[in-house]
mmCIF file of C-alpha atoms in Angstrom:
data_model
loop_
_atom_site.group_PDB
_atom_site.id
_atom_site.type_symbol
_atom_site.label_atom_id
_atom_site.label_comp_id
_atom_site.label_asym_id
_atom_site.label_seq_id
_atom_site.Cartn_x
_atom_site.Cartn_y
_atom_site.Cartn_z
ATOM 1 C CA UNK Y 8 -24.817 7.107 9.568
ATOM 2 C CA UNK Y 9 -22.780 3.983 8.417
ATOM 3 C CA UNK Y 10 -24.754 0.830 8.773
ATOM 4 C CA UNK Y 11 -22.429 -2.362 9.528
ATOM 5 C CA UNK Y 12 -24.068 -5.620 8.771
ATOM 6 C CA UNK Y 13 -21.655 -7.555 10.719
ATOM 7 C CA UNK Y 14 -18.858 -5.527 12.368
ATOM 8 C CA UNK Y 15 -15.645 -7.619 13.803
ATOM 9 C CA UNK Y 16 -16.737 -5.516 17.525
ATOM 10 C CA UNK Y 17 -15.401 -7.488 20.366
ATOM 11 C CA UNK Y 18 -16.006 -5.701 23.661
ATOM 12 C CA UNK Y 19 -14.424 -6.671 26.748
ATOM 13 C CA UNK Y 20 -15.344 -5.644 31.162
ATOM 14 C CA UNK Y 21 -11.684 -5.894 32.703
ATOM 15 C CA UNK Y 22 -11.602 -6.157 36.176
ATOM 16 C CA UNK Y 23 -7.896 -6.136 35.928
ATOM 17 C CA UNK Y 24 -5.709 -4.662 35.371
ATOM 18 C CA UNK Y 25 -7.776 -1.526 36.690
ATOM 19 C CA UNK Y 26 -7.231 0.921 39.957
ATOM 20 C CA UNK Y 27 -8.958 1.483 42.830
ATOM 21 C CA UNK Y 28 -9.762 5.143 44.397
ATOM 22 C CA UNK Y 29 -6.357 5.541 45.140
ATOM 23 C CA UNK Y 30 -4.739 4.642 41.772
ATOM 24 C CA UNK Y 31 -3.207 1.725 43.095
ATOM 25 C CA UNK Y 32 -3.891 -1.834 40.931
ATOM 26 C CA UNK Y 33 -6.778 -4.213 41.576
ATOM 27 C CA UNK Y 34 -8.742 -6.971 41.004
ATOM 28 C CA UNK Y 35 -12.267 -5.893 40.595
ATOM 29 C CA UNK Y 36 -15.368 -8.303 42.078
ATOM 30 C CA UNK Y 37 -17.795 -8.556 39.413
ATOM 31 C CA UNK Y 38 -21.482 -6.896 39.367
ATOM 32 C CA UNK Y 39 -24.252 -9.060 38.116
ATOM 33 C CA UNK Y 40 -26.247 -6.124 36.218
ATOM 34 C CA UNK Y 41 -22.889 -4.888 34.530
ATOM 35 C CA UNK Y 42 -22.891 -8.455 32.848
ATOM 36 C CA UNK Y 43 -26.462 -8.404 32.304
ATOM 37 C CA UNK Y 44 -26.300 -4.921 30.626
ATOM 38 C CA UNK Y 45 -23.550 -5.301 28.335
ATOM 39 C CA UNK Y 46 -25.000 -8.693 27.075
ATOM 40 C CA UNK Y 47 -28.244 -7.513 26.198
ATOM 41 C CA UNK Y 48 -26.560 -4.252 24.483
ATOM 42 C CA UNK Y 49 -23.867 -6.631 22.526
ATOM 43 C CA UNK Y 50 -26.728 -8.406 21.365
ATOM 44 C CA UNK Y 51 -28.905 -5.329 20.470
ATOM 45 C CA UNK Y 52 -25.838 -3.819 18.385
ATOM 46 C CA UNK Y 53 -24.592 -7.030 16.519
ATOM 47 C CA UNK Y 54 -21.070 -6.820 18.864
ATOM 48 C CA UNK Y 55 -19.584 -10.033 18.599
ATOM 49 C CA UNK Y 56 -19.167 -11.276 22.024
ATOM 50 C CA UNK Y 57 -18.596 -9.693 25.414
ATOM 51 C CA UNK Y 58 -15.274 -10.913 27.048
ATOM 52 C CA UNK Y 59 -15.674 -10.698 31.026
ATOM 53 C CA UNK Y 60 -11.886 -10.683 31.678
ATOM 54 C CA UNK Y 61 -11.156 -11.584 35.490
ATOM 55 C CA UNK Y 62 -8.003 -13.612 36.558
ATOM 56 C CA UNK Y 63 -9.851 -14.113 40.068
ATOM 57 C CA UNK Y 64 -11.065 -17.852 40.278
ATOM 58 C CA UNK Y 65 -13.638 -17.427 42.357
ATOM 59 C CA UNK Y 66 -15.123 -14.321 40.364
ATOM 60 C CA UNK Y 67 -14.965 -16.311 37.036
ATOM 61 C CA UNK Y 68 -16.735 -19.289 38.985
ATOM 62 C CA UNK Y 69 -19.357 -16.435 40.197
ATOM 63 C CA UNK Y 70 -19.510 -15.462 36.122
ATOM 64 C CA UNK Y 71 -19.855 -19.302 34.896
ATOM 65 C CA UNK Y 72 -22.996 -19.655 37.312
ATOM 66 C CA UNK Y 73 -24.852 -16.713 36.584
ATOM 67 C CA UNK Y 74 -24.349 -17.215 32.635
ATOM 68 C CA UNK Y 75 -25.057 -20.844 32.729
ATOM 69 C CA UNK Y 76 -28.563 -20.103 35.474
ATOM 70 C CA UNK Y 77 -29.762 -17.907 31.810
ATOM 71 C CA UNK Y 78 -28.463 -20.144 29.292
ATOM 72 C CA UNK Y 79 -29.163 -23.948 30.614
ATOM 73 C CA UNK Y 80 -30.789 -23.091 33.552
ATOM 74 C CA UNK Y 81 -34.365 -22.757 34.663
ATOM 75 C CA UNK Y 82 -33.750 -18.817 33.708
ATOM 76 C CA UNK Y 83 -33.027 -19.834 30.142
ATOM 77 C CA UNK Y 84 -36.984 -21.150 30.100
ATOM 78 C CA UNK Y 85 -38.496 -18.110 32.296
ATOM 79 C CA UNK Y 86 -37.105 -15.527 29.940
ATOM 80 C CA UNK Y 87 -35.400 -17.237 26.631
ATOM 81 C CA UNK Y 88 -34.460 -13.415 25.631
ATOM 82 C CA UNK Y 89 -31.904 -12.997 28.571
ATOM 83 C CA UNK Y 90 -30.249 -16.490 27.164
ATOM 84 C CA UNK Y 91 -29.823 -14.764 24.132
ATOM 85 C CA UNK Y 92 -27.921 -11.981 25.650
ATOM 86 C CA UNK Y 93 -25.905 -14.257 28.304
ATOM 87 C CA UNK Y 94 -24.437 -16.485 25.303
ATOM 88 C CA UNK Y 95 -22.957 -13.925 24.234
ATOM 89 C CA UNK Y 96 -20.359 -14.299 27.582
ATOM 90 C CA UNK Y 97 -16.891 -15.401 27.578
ATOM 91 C CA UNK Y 98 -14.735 -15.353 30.032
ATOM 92 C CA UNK Y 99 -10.680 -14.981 30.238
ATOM 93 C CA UNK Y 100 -8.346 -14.060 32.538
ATOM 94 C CA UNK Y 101 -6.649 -11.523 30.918
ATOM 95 C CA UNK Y 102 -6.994 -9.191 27.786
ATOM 96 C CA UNK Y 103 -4.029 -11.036 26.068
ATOM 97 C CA UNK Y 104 -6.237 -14.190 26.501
ATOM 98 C CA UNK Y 105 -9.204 -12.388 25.164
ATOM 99 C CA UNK Y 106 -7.479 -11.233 22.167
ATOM 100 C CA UNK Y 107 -5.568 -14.524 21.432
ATOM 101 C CA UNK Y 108 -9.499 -16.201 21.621
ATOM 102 C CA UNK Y 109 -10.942 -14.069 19.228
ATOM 103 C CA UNK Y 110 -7.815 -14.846 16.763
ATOM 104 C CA UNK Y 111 -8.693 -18.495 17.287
ATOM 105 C CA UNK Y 112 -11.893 -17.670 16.044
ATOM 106 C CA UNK Y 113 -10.202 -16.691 12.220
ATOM 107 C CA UNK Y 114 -10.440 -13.126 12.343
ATOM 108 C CA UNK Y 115 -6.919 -11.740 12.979
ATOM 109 C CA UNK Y 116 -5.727 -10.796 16.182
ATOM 110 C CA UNK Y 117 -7.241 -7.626 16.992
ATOM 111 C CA UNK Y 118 -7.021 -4.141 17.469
ATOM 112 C CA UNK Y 119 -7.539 -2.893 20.835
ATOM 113 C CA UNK Y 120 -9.513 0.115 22.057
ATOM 114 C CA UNK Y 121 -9.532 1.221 25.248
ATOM 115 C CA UNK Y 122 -12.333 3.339 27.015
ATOM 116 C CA UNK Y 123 -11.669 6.501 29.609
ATOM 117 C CA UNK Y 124 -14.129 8.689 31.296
ATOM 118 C CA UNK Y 125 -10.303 11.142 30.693
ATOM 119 C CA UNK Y 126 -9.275 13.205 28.226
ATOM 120 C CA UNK Y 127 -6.202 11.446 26.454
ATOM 121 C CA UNK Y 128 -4.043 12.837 23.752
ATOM 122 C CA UNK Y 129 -4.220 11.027 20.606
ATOM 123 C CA UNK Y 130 -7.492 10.041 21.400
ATOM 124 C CA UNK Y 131 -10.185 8.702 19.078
ATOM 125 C CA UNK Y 132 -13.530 9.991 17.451
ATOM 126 C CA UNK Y 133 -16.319 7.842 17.451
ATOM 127 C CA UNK Y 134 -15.922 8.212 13.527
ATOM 128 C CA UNK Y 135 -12.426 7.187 13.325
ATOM 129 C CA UNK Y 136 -13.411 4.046 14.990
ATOM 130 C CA UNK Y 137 -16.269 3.379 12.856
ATOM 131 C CA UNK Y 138 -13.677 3.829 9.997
ATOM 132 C CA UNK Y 139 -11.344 1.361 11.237
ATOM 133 C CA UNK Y 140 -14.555 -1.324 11.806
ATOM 134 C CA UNK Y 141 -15.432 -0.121 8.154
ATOM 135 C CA UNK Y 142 -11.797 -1.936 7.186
ATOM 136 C CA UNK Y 143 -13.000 -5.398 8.169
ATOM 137 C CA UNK Y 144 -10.255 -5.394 11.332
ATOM 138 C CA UNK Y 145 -11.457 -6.755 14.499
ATOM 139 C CA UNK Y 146 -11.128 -4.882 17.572
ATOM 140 C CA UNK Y 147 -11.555 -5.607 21.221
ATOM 141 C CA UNK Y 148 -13.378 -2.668 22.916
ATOM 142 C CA UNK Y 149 -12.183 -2.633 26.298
ATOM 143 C CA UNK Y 150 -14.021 -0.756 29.561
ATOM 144 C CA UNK Y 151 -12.899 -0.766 32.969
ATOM 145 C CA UNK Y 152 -14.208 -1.475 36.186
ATOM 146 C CA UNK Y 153 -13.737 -0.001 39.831
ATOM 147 C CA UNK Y 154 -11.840 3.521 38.999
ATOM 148 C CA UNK Y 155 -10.972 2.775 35.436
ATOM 149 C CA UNK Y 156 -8.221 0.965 33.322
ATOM 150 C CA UNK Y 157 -4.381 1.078 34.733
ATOM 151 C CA UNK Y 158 -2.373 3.290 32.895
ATOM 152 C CA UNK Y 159 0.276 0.285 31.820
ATOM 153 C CA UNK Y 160 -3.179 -1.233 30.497
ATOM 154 C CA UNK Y 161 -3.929 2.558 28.229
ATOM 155 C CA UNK Y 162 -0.492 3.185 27.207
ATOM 156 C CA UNK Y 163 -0.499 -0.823 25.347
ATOM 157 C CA UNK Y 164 -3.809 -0.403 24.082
ATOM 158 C CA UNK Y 165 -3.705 0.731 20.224
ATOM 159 C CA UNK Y 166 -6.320 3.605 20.432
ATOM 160 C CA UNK Y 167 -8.355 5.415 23.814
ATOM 161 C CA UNK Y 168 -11.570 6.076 22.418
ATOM 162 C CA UNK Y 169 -12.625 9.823 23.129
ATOM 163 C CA UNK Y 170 -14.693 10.174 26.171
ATOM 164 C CA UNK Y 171 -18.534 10.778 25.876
ATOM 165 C CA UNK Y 172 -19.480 14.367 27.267
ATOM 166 C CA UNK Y 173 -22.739 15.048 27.487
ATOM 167 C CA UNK Y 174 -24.589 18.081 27.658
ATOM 168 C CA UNK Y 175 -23.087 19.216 31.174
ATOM 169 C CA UNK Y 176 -19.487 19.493 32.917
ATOM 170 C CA UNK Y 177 -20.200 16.341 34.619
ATOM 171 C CA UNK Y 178 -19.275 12.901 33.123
ATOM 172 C CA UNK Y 179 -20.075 10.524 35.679
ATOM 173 C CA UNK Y 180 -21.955 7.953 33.396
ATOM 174 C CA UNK Y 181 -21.816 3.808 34.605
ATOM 175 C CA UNK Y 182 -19.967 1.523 32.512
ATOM 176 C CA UNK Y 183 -23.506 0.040 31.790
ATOM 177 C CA UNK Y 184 -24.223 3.517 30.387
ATOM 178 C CA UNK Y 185 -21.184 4.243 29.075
ATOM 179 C CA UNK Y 186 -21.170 0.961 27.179
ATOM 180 C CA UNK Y 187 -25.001 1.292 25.528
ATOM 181 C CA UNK Y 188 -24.137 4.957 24.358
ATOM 182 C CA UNK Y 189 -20.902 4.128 22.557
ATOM 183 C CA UNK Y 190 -22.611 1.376 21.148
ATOM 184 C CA UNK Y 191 -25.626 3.252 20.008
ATOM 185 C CA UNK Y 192 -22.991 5.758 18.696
ATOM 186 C CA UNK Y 193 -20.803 3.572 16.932
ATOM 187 C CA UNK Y 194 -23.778 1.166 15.576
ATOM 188 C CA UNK Y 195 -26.769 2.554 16.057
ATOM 189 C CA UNK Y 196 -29.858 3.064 13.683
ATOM 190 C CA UNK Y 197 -31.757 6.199 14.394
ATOM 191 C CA UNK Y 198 -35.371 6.014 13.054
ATOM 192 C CA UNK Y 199 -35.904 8.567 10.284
ATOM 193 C CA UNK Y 200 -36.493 11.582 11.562
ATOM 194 C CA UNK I 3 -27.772 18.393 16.335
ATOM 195 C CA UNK I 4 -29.387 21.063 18.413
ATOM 196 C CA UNK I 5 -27.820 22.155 22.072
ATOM 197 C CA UNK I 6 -30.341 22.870 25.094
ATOM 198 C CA UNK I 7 -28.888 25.026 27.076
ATOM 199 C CA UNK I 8 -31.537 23.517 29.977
ATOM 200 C CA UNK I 9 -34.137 21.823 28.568
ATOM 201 C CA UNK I 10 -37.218 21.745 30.491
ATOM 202 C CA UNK I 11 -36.989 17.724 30.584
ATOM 203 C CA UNK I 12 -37.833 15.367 33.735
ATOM 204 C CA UNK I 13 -37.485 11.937 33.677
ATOM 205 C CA UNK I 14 -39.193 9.437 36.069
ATOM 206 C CA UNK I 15 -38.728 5.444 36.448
ATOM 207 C CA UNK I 16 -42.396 4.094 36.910
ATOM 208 C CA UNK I 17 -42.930 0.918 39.300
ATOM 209 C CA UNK I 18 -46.540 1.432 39.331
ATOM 210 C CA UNK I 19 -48.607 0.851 37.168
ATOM 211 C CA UNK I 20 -46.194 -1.293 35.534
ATOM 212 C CA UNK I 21 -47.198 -5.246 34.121
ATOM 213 C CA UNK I 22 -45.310 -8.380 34.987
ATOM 214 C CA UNK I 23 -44.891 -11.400 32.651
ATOM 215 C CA UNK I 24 -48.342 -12.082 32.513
ATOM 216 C CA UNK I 25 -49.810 -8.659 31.536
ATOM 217 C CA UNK I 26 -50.991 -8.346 35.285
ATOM 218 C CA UNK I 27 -50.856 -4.401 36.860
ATOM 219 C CA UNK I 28 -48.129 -4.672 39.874
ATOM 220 C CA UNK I 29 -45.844 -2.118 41.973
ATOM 221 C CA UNK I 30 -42.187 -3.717 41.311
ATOM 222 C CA UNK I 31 -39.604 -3.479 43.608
ATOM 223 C CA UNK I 32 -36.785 -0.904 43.414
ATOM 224 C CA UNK I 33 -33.408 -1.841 42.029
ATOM 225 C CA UNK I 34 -30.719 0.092 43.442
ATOM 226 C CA UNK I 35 -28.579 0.224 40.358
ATOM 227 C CA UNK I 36 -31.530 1.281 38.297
ATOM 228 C CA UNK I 37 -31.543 4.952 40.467
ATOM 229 C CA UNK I 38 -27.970 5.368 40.708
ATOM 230 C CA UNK I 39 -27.345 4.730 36.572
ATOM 231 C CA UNK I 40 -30.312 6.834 35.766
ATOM 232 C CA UNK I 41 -29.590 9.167 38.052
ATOM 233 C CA UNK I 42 -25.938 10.023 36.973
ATOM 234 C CA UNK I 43 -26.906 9.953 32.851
ATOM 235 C CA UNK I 44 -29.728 12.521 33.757
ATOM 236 C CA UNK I 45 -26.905 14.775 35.880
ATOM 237 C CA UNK I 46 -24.899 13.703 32.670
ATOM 238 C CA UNK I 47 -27.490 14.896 30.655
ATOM 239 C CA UNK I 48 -28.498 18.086 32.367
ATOM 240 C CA UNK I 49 -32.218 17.068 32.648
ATOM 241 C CA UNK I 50 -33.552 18.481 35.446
ATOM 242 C CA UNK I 51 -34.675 15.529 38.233
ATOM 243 C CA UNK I 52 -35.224 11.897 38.369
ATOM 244 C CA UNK I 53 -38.542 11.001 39.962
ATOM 245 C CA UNK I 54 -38.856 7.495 41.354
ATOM 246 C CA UNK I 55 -42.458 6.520 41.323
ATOM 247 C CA UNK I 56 -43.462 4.051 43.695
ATOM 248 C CA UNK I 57 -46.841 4.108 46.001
ATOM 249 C CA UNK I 58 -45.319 1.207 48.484
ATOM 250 C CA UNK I 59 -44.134 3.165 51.488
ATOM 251 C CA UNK I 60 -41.588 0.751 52.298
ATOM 252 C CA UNK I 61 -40.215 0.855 48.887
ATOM 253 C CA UNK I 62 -40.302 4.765 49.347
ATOM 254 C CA UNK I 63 -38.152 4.152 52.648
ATOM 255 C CA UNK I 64 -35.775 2.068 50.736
ATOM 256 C CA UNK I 65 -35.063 4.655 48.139
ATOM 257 C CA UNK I 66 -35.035 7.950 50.579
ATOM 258 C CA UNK I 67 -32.603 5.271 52.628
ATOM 259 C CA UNK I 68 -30.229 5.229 49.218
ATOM 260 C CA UNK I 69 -30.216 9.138 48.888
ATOM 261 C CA UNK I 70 -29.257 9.933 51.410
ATOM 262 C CA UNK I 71 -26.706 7.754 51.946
ATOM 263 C CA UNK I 72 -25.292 9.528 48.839
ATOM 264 C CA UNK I 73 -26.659 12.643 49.028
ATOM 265 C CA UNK I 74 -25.809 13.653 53.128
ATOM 266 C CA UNK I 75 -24.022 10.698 54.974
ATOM 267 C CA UNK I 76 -21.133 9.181 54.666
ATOM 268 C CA UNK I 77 -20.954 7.994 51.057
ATOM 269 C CA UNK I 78 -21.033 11.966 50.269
ATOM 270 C CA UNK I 79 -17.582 11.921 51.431
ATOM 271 C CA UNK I 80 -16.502 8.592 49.938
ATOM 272 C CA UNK I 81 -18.090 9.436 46.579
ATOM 273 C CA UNK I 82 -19.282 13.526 46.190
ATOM 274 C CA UNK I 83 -19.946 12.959 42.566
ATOM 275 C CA UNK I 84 -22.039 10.611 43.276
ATOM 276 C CA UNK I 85 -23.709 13.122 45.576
ATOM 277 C CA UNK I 86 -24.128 15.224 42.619
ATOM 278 C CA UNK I 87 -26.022 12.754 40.694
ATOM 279 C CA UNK I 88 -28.214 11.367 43.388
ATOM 280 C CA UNK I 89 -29.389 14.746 44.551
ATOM 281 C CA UNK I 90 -31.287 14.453 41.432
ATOM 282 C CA UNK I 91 -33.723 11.718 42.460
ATOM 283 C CA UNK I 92 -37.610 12.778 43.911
ATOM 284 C CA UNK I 93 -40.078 10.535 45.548
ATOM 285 C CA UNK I 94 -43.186 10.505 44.240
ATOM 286 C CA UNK I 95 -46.240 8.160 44.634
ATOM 287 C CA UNK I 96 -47.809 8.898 41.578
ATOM 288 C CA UNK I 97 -47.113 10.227 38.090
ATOM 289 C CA UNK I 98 -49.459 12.643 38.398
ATOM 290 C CA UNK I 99 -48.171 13.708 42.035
ATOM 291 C CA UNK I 100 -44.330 13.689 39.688
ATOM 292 C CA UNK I 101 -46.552 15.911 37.506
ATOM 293 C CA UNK I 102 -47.787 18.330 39.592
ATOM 294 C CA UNK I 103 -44.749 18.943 41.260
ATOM 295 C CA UNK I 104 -43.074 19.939 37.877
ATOM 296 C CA UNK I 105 -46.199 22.683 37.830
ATOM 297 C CA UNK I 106 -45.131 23.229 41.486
ATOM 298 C CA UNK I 107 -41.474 24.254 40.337
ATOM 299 C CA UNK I 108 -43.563 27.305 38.449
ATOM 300 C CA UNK I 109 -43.441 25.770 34.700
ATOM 301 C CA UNK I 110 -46.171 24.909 34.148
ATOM 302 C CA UNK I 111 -47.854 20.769 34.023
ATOM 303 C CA UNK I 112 -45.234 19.138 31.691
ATOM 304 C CA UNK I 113 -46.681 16.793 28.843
ATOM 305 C CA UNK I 114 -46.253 13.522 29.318
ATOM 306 C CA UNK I 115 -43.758 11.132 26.877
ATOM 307 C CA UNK I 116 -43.950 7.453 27.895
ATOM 308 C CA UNK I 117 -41.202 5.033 26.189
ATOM 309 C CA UNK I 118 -41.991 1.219 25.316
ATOM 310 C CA UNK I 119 -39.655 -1.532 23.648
ATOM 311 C CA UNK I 120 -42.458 -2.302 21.246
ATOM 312 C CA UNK I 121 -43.843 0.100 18.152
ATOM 313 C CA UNK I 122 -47.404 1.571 18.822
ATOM 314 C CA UNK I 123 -48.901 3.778 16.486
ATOM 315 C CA UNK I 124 -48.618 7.885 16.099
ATOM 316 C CA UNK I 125 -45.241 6.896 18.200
ATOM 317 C CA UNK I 126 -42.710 9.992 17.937
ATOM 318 C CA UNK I 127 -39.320 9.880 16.839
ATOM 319 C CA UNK I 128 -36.381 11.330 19.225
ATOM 320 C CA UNK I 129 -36.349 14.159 16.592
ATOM 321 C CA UNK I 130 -39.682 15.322 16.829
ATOM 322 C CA UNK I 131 -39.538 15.138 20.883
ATOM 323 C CA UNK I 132 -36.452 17.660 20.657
ATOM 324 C CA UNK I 133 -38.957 20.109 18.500
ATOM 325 C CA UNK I 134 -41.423 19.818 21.341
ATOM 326 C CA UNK I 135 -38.321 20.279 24.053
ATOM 327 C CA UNK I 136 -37.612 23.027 22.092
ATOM 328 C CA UNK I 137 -40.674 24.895 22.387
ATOM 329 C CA UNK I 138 -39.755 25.373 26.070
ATOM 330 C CA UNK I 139 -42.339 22.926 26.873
ATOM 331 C CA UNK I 140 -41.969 20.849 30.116
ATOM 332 C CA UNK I 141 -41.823 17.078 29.694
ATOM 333 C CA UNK I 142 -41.857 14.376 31.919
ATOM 334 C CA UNK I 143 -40.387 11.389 30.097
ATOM 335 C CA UNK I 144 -41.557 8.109 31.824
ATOM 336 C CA UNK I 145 -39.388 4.785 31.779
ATOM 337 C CA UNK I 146 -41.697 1.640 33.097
ATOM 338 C CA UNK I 147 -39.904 -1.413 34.924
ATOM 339 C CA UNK I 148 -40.508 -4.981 35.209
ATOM 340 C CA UNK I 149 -42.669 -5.812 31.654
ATOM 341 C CA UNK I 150 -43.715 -2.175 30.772
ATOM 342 C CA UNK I 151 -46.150 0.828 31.642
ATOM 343 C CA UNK I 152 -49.206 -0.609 32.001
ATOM 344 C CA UNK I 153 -51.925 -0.091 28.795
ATOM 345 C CA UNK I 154 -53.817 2.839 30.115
ATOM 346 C CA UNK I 155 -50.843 4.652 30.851
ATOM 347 C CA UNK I 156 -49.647 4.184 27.864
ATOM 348 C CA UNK I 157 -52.928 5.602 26.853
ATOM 349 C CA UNK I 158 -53.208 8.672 28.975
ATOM 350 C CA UNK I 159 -49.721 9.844 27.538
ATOM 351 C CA UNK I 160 -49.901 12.837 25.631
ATOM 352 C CA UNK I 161 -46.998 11.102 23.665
ATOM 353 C CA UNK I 162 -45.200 7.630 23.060
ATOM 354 C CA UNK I 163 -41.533 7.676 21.980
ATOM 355 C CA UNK I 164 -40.848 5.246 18.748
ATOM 356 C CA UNK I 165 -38.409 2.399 20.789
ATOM 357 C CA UNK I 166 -35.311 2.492 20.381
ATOM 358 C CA UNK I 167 -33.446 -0.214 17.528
ATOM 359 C CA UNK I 168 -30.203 -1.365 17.563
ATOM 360 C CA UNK I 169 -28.632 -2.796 14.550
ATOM 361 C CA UNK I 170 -30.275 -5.999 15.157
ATOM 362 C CA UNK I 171 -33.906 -7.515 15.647
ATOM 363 C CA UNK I 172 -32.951 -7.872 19.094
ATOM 364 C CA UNK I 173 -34.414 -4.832 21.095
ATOM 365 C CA UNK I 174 -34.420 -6.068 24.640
ATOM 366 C CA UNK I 175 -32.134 -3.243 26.127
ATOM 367 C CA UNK I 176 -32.044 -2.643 30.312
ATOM 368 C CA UNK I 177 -34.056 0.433 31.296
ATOM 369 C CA UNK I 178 -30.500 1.692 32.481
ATOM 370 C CA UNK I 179 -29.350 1.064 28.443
ATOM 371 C CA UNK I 180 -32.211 2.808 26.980
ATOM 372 C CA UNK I 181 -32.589 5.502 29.478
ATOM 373 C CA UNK I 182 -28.787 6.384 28.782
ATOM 374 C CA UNK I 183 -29.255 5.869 24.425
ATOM 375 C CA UNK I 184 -32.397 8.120 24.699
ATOM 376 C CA UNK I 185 -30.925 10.737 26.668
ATOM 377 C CA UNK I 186 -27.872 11.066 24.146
ATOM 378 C CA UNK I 187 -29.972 10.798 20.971
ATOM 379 C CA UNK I 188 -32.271 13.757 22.400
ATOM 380 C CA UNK I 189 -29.717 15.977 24.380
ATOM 381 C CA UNK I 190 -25.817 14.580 23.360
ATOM 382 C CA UNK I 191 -23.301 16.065 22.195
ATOM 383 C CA UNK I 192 -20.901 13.816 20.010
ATOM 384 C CA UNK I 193 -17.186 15.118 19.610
ATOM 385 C CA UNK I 194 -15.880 16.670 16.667
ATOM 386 C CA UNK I 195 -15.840 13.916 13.925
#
C-alpha cells in the first residue's frame, strides 16, 4: 500500500444540502461525537482539515463552542490530545465556501468526492482515489448527514466514492465509521504482517 | 485477503475494569452512540454479537432501555435497520459471564483478544488474529472505554492486538473509529481495485 507523506485530503460533514427520511432537503443539527470522531481520525490519517459545513447560525455557534471548550478552553488542559484533533475544525456554510477556503490556502481549488452508502454508476475505487491524491490535487471528501447527500449535491460532485461493503448484505455503518474506514483504506499503514 | 463466511468472532465494549485518567480501576458510564456505532459495524461485519459489559445495574437498565427501543418499540418501525443492528447487543456483567455465554451458544469458551492504543509486547498483528479466526476458533475481541482495560486484564488475555497506526504519530482514535478500522482490516472486503 501507497504511503502519502502529506496528501492534499480535505474532508468535509455537510449538513446541507442533505435529505431527510423522506428524500426531501434539510438542514441537519449537528452531533457532538460526529465532530469529535472525524477530528481525531483527520488527525490520525494526516487529512488536512475537517470542514463542518452548516449554513444554520445557531448550529455553527453550537460548533464554535464545542471546538473552542477543546482548543482554549479548560478541555484543551484536561486532555491536550482532543485539542489536537478539534484544531483541525473549520467551519463554512456551504461546500462552495469550503472549497473556495482551501484554495485560499494555495493549493488549487479542489476536486470533490462525494460519499454514498448507494451504489452509483461511475463510481470510484478506493485505488482510483488514492491515484488522484498520488497527483498532488487536493480534494474535498465530502459525507453526509441525516439520510445522506441530495442528489443536486452527487450529480455536481466530480467523483462518488464506491460504497464500503463489508462482509454481509447489510451496510448500515455511521458516518463516524464510515469516515475512519475510508480513511484507514485510503491512508492507512497496516503493521507488517 | 481471506473471506469468513461466519467467523466465530464476538466483540464486547468493556466499562469495567476499565482505568480513568489517573490509572484508577472504575465502571464508566455507557455512551449511547458507542452501542449503536459498534453495533451496526459488527452487523456490518457479520461478527456474531456485541456484548456490553457493565456490572452497574442501572447502567444495565440504561442499555436494555436503548434496545429495545430499537429492537421492539417504536423506533423498530421508524428505523428497522437499525433493529437489525441493535439486536446484536448482550448484557453482560462480566467478561467472563460474556465468555461463558459464547460456551453457552455450544462453541466452545472463545479466547480472549484485548485491543489497546499503546504497543505491549508479543502483541499480534490483525493478520495473525485472522489465522487464529480461521482455525474456527471462537474469539471474544474486547474494546475498553474511558483510559483503557485495566492492567490485569490486559494480562489475563490470551492475546493483545498490535494498535492500530494511522499515517501519523497521532493514534488517539474513538473506540467507535478503531472498532470500525479493526473490523475491516480483519473481516473487509475492499472493491475491485
Amino acid at each position: 500500500m501507497t504511503i502519502f507523506c502529506s496528501p492534499k485530503l480535505y474532508l468535509a460533514l455537510a449538513h446541507y444540502p442533505v435529505v431527510n427520511k423522506r428524500g426531501e432537503i434539510i438542514a441537519s443539527a449537528v452531533t457532538n461525537l460526529d465532530i469529535h470522531d472525524m477530528a481525531r481520525a483527520v488527525r490520525t490519517y494526516g487529512a488536512r482539515a475537517l470542514y463542518i459545513v452548516t449554513p444554520l447560525e445557531d448550529q455553527q455557534a453550537l460548533v464554535k463552542t464545542l471546538v473552542s471548550h477543546w482548543t482554549t478552553g479548560s478541555g484543551s488542559v484536561y486532555n491536550p490530545k482532543r485539542c489536537q484533533a478539534l484544531e483541525m475544525v473549520c467551519i463554512q456554510d456551504t461546500l462552495e465556501k469550503a472549497c473556495e477556503d482551501i484554495a485560499l490556502r494555495g493549493e488549487g481549488y479542489p476536486r470533490i468526492v462525494v460519499t454514498s452508502a448507494k451504489n452509483h454508476p461511475g463510481g470510484i475505487s478506493i485505488s482510483r482515489f488514492r491515484d488522484l491524491l498520488e497527483t498532488g490535487s487536493p480534494c474535498l471528501l465530502v459525507f453526509g448527514t441525516a439520510w445522506g447527500l441530495s442528489q443536486d449535491c452527487m450529480e455536481a460532485a466530480d467523483h462518488i466514492l464506491e460504497p464500503i461493503r463489508g462482509n454481509t448484505e447489510y451496510n448500515h455503518l455511521s458516518v463516524r465509521s464510515a469516515t475512519s474506514i475510508i480513511l484507514d483504506r485510503l491512508l492507512g499503514r497496516p503493521s507488517v504482517e
